[in-house]
Short mmCIF file of C-alpha atoms and ligand atoms in Angstrom, two decimals:
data_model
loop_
_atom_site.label_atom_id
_atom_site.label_comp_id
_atom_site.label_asym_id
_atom_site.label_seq_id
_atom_site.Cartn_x
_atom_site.Cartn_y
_atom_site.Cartn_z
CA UNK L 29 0.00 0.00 0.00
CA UNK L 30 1.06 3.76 -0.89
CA UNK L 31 1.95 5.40 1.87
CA UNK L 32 1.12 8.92 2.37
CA UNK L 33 3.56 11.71 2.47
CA UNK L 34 3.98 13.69 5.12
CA UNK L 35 3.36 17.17 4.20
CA UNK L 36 5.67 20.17 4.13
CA UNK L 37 4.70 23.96 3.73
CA UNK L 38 6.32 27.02 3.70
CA UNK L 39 5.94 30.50 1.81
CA UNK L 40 7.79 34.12 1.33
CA UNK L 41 6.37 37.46 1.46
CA UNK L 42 6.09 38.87 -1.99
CA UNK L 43 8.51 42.33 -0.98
CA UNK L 44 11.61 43.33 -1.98
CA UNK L 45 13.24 41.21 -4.01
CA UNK L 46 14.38 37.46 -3.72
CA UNK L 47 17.91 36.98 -2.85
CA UNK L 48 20.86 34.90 -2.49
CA UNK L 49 20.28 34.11 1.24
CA UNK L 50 16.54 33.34 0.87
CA UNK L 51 17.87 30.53 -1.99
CA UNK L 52 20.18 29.28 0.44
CA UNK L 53 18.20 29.45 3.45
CA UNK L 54 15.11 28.03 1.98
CA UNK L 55 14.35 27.65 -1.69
CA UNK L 56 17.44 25.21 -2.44
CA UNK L 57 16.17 23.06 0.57
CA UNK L 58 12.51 23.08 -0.85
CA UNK L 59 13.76 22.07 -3.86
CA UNK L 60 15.38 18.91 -1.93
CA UNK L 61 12.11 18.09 -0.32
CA UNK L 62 10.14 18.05 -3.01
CA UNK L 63 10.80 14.22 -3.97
CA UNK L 64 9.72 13.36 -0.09
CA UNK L 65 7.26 15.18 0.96
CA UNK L 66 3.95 16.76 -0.52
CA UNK L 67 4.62 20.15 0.00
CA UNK L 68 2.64 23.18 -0.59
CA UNK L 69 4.80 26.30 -1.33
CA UNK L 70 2.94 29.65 -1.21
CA UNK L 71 3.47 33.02 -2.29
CA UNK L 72 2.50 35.52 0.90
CA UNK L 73 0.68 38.23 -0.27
CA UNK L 74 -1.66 38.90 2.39
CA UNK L 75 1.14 39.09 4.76
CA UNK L 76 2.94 41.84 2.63
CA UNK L 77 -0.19 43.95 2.99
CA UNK L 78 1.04 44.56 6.26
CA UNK L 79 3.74 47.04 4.75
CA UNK L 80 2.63 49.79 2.65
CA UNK L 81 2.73 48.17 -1.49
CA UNK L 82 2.04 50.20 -4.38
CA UNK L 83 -0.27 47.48 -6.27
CA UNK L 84 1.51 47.15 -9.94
CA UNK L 85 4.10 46.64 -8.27
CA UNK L 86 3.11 43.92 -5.81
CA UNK L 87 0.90 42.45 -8.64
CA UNK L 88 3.86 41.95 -10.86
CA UNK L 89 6.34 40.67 -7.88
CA UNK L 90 4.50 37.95 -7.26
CA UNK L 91 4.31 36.34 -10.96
CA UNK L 92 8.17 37.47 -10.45
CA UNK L 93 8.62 35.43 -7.24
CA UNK L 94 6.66 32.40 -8.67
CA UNK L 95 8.73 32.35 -11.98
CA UNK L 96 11.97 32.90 -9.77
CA UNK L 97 10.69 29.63 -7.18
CA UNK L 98 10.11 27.72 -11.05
CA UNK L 99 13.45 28.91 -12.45
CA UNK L 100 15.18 27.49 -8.61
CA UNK L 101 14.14 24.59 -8.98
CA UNK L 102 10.79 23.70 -7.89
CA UNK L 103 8.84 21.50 -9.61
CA UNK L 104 4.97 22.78 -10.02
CA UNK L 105 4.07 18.90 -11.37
CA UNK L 106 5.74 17.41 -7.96
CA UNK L 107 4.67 20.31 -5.68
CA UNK L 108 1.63 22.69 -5.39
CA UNK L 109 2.73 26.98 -5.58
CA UNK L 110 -0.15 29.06 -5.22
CA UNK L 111 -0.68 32.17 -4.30
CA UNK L 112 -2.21 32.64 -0.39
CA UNK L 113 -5.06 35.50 -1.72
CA UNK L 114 -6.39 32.81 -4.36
CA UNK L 115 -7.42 30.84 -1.73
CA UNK L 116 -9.88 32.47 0.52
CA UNK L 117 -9.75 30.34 3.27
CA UNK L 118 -6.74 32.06 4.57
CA UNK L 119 -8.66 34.40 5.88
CA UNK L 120 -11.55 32.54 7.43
CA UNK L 121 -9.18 30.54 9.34
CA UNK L 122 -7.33 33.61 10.40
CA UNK L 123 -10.33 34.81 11.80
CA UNK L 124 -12.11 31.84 13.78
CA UNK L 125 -8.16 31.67 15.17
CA UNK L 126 -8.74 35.37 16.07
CA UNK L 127 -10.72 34.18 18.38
CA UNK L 128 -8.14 31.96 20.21
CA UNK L 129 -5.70 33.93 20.26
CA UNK L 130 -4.69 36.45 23.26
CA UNK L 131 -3.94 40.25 23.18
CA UNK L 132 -1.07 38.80 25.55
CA UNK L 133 0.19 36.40 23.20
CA UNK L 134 0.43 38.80 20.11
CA UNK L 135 1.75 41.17 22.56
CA UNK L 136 5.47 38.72 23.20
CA UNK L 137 6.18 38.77 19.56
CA UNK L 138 9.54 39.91 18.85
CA UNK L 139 8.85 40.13 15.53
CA UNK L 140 6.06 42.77 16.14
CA UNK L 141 8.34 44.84 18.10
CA UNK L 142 11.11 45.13 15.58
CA UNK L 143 8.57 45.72 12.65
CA UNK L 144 6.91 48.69 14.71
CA UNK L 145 9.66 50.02 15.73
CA UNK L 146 11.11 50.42 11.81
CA UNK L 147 7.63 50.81 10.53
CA UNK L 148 6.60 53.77 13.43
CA UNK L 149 4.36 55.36 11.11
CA UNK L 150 2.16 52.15 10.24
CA UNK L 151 1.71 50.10 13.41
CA UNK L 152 -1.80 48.73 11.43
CA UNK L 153 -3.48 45.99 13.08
CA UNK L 154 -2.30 43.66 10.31
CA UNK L 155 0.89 43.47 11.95
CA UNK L 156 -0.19 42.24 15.12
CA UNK L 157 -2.43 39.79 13.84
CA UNK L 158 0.29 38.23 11.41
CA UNK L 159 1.26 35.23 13.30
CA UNK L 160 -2.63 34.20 13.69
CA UNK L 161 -2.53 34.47 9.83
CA UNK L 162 0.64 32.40 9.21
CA UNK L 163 -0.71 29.79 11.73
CA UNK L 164 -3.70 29.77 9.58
CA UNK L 165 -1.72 29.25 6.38
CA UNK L 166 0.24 26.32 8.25
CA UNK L 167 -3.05 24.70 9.88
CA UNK L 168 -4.79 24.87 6.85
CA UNK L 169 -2.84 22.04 5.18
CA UNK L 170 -2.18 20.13 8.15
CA UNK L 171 1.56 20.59 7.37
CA UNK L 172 3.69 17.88 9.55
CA UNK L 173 6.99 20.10 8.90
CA UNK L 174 7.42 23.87 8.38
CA UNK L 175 10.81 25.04 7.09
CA UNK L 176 11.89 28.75 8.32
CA UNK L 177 14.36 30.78 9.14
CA UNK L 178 15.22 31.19 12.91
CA UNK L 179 12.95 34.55 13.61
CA UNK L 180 9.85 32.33 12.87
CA UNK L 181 10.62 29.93 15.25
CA UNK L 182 8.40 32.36 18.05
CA UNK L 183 5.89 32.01 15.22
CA UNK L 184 6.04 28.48 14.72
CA UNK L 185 5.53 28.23 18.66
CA UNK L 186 2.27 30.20 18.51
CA UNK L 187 0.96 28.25 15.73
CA UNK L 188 1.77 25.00 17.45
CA UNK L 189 0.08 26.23 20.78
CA UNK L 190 -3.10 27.50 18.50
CA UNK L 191 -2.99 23.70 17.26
CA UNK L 192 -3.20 22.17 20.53
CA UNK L 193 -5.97 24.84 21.89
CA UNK L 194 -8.00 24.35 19.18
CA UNK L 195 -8.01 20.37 19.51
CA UNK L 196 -8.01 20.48 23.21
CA UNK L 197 -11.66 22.78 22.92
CA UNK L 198 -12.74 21.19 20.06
CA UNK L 199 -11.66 17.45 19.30
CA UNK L 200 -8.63 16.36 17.36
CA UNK L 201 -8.97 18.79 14.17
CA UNK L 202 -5.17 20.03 13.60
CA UNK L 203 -1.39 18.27 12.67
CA UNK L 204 0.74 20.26 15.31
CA UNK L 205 3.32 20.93 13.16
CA UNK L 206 7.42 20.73 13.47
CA UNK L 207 9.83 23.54 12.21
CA UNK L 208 12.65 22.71 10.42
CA UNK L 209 15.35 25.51 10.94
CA UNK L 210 17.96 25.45 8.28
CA UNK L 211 21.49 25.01 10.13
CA UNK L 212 22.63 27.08 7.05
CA UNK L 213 21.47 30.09 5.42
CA UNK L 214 20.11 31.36 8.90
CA UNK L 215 23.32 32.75 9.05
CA UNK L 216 23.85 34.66 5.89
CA UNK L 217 24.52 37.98 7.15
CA UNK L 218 24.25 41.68 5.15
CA UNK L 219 27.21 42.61 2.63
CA UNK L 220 26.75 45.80 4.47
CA UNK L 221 26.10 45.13 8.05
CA UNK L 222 27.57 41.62 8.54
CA UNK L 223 25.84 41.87 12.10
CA UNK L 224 21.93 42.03 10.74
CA UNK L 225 20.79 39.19 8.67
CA UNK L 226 20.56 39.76 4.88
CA UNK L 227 17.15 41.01 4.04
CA UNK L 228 15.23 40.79 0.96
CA UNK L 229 13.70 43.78 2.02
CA UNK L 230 17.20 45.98 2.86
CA UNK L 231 16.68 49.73 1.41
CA UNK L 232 20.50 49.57 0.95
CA UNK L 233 20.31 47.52 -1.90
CA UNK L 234 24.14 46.84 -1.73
CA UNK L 235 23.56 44.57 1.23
CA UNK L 236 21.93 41.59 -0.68
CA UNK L 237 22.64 40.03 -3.83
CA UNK L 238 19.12 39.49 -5.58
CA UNK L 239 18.64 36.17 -7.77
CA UNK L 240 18.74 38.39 -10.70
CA UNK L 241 21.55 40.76 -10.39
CA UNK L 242 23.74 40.90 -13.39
CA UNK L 243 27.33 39.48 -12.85
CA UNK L 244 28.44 42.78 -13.10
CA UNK L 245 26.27 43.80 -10.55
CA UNK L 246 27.06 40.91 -7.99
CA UNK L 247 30.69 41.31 -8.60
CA UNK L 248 30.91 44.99 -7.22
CA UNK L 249 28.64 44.12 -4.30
CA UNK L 250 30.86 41.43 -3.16
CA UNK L 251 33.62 43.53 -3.68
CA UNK L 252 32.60 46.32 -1.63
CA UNK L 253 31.06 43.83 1.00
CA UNK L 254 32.38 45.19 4.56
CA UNK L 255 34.91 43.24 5.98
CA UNK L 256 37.29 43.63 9.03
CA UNK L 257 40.61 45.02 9.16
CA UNK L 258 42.24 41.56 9.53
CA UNK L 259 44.36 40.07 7.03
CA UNK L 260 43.65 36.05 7.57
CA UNK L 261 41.21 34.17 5.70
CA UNK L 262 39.40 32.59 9.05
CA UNK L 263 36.12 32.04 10.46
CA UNK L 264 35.89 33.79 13.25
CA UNK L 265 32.75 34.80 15.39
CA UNK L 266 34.83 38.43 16.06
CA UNK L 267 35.45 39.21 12.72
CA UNK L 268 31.28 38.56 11.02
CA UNK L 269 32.57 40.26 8.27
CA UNK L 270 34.68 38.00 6.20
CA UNK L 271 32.93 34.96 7.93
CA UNK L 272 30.03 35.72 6.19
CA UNK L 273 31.70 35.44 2.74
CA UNK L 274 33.31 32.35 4.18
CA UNK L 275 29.96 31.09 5.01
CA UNK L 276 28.68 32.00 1.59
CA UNK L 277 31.57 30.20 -0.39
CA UNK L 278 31.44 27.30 1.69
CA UNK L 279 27.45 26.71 1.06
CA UNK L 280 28.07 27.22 -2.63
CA UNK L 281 31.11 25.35 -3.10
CA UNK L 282 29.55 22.63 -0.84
CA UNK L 283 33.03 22.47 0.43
CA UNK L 284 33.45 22.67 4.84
CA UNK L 285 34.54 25.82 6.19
CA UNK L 286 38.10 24.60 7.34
CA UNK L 287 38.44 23.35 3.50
CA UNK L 288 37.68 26.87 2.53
CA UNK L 289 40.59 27.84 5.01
CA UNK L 290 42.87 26.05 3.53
CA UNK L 291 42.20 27.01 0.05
CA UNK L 292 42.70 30.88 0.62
CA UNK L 293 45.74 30.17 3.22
CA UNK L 294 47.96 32.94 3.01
CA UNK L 295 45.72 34.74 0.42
CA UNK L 296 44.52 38.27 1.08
CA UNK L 297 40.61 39.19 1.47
CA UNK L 298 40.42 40.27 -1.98
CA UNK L 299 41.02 36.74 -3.60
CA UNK L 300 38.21 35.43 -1.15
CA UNK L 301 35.76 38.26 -2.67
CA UNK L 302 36.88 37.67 -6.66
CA UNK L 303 36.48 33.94 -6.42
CA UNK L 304 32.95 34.24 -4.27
CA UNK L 305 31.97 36.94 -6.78
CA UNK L 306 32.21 33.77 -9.83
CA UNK L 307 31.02 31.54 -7.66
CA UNK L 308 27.95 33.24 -7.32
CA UNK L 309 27.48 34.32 -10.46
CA UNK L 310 27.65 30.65 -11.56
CA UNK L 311 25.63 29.53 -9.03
CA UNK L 312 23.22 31.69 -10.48
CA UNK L 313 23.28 32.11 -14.37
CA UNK L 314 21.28 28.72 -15.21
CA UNK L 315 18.30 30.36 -12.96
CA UNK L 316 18.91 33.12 -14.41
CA UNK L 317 18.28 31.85 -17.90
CA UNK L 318 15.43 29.49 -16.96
CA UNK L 319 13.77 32.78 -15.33
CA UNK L 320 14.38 34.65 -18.58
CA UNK L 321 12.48 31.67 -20.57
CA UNK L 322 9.79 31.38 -18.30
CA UNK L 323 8.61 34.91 -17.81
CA UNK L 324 8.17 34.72 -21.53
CA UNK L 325 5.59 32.42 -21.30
CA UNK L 326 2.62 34.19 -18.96
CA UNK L 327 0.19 31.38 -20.14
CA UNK L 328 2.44 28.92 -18.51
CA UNK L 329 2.73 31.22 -15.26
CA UNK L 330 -1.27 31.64 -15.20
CA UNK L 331 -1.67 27.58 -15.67
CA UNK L 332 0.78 26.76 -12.73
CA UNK L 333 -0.84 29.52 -10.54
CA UNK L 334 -4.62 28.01 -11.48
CA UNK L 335 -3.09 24.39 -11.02
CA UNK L 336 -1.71 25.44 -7.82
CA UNK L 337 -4.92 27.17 -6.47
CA UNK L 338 -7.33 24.23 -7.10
CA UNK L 339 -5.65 21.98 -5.65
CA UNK L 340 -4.82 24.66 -2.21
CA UNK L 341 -8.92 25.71 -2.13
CA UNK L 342 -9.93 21.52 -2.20
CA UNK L 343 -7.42 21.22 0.63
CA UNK L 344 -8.22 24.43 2.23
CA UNK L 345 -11.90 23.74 2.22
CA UNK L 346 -12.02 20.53 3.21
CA UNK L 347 -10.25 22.18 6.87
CA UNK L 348 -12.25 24.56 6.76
CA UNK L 349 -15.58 22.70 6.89
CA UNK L 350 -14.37 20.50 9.60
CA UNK L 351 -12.98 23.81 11.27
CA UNK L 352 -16.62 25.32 10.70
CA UNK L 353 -18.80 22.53 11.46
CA UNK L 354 -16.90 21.65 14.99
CA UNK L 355 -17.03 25.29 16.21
CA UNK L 356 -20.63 24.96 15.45
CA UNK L 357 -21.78 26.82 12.55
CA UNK L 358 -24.41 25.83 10.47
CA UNK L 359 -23.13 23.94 7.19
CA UNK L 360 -24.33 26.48 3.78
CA UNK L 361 -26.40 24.37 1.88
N1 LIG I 430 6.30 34.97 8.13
C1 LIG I 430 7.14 34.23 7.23
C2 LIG I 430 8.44 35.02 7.00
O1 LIG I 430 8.44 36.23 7.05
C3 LIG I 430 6.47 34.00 5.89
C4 LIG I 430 5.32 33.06 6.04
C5 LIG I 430 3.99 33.37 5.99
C6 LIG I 430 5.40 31.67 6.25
N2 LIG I 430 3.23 32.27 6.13
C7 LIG I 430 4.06 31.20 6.30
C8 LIG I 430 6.47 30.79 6.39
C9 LIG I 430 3.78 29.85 6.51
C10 LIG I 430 6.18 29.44 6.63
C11 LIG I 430 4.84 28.98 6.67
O2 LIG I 430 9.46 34.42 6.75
#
């Protein structure tokens, strides 16, 4: 007999623009999962409402993002991408979970602090209620495994705990699901500020490399990426700058950091930043191309994206219903 999969979902808000450390950090490993699990990978673009958008651009972003995921390497015949508005009950779910959810709870989000603080002028109450609708994007699926970077792991915990409540009041209705932190890519740091993670959203756009810089382009950001004033080649916890490009060329080359080492012994910093600068570049001219090719064809796009959203709403729904009927609402006829 077949056995079923166990399921795997993530997603990545549609702002700023994709880069190196969100392929490292999570698109290369959802490309790895694919063959394992049945995995649902979604395009946020509720969640970047919470930031001010101007709408041609978000609208074309996200066809962007989901030919960039294609072009990476995920498979829309082995997995399903869709895009989190296209299926409505994202926001149904959000809301009966609303209604489990404490001012108290919202209130301990790191996350929530950070954003306000850099976002002062648009504390909406989209940005408090985020984590209820991530939880509802994870619970919806009944995802066993949730890949994200570290600063979801508070997020993660709240969805979990929303699980439990909800089957504890109710009957058993949701997976509780596991995160799966990346021991990589969590820790590629800013070209600018190797102490801040890189961010697809950075206004300083030398900080990241995006997935589709030009080689000319990714070679002078590398180049000016701030380092140190040492002179060795050497990971080093004290010196974040040149660690990070370590880091980088070691995830890329596949090779271990002490083999990295080795290779630039007695080398100065610059040799470090030429040879990441190619490796990158190579790393990322076949996406590149494939990206080129597939934003040609829009008819391809639209099919994946209506592929991907039938098969989301009969999942969705089907949680939903149970969601709906146990909380005691009367079934629509
Ligand atoms: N909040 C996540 C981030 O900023 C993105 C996200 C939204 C997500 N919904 C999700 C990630 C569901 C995993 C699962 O990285």
């Amino acid at each position: 007999m077949e056995r079923k999969k166990p399921i795997i979902l993530s997603g990545i808000q549609p702002s700023g623009q994709l880069c190196i450390a969100n392929y490292i950090g999570a698109i290369k490993n959802w490309v790895d999962f694919q063959d394992d699990y049945d995995s649902i990978f979604l395009i946020v673009d509720m969640h970047a409402l919470t930031v001010k958008q101007v709408p041609a651009e978000l609208r074309k972003r996200c066809l962007s993002f989901l030919a960039q995921y294609i072009a990476c390497g995920i498979d829309p015949q082995k997995s399903t991408i869709a895009i989190q508005s296209h299926i409505p009950q994202h926001a149904e779910l959000t809301w009966v979970l609303n209604c489990i959810t404490s001012l108290g709870e919202l209130n301990r989000m790191t996350q929530f602090k950070d954003k306000s603080k850099k976002n002062e002028s648009n504390i909406n109450a989209g940005l408090f209620t985020y984590p209820i609708l991530m939880a509802a994007d994870i619970l919806l699926y009944q995802a066993d495994l949730v890949p994200v970077g570290a600063d979801q792991k508070q997020h993660l915990e709240l969805t979990r705990n929303l699980a439990q409540r909800f089957n504890h009041l109710y009957s058993d209705t949701f997976v509780v699901p596991e995160p799966y932190i990346p021991k990589f890519g969590a820790r590629i740091m800013s070209l600018q500020d190797p102490t801040s993670k890189m961010s697809k959203s950075d206004k300083n756009e030398n900080s990241l490399v995006a997935l589709l810089d030009h080689p000319d382009v990714i070679t002078k950001k590398i180049k000016r990426a701030v380092t140190d004033s040492g002179t060795e080649i050497r990971f080093d916890d004290k010196n974040p700058g040149i660690s990070n490009l370590i880091s980088l060329y070691s995830v890329l080359t596949k090779k271990s950091v002490s083999e990295v080492e080795s290779h630039f012994e007695g080398k100065m910093y610059s040799a470090l930043k030429i040879e990441l600068a190619e490796v990158i570049v190579d790393t990322l001219k076949p996406i590149q191309q494939r990206y080129n090719e597939i934003m040609k064809d829009k008819n391809y796009l639209e099919g994946v994206l209506e592929a991907g959203a039938e098969n989301a709403y009969y999942r969705a729904r089907k949680t939903l219903s149970k969601v709906y009927r146990k909380i005691g609402f009367i079934a629509k006829k």
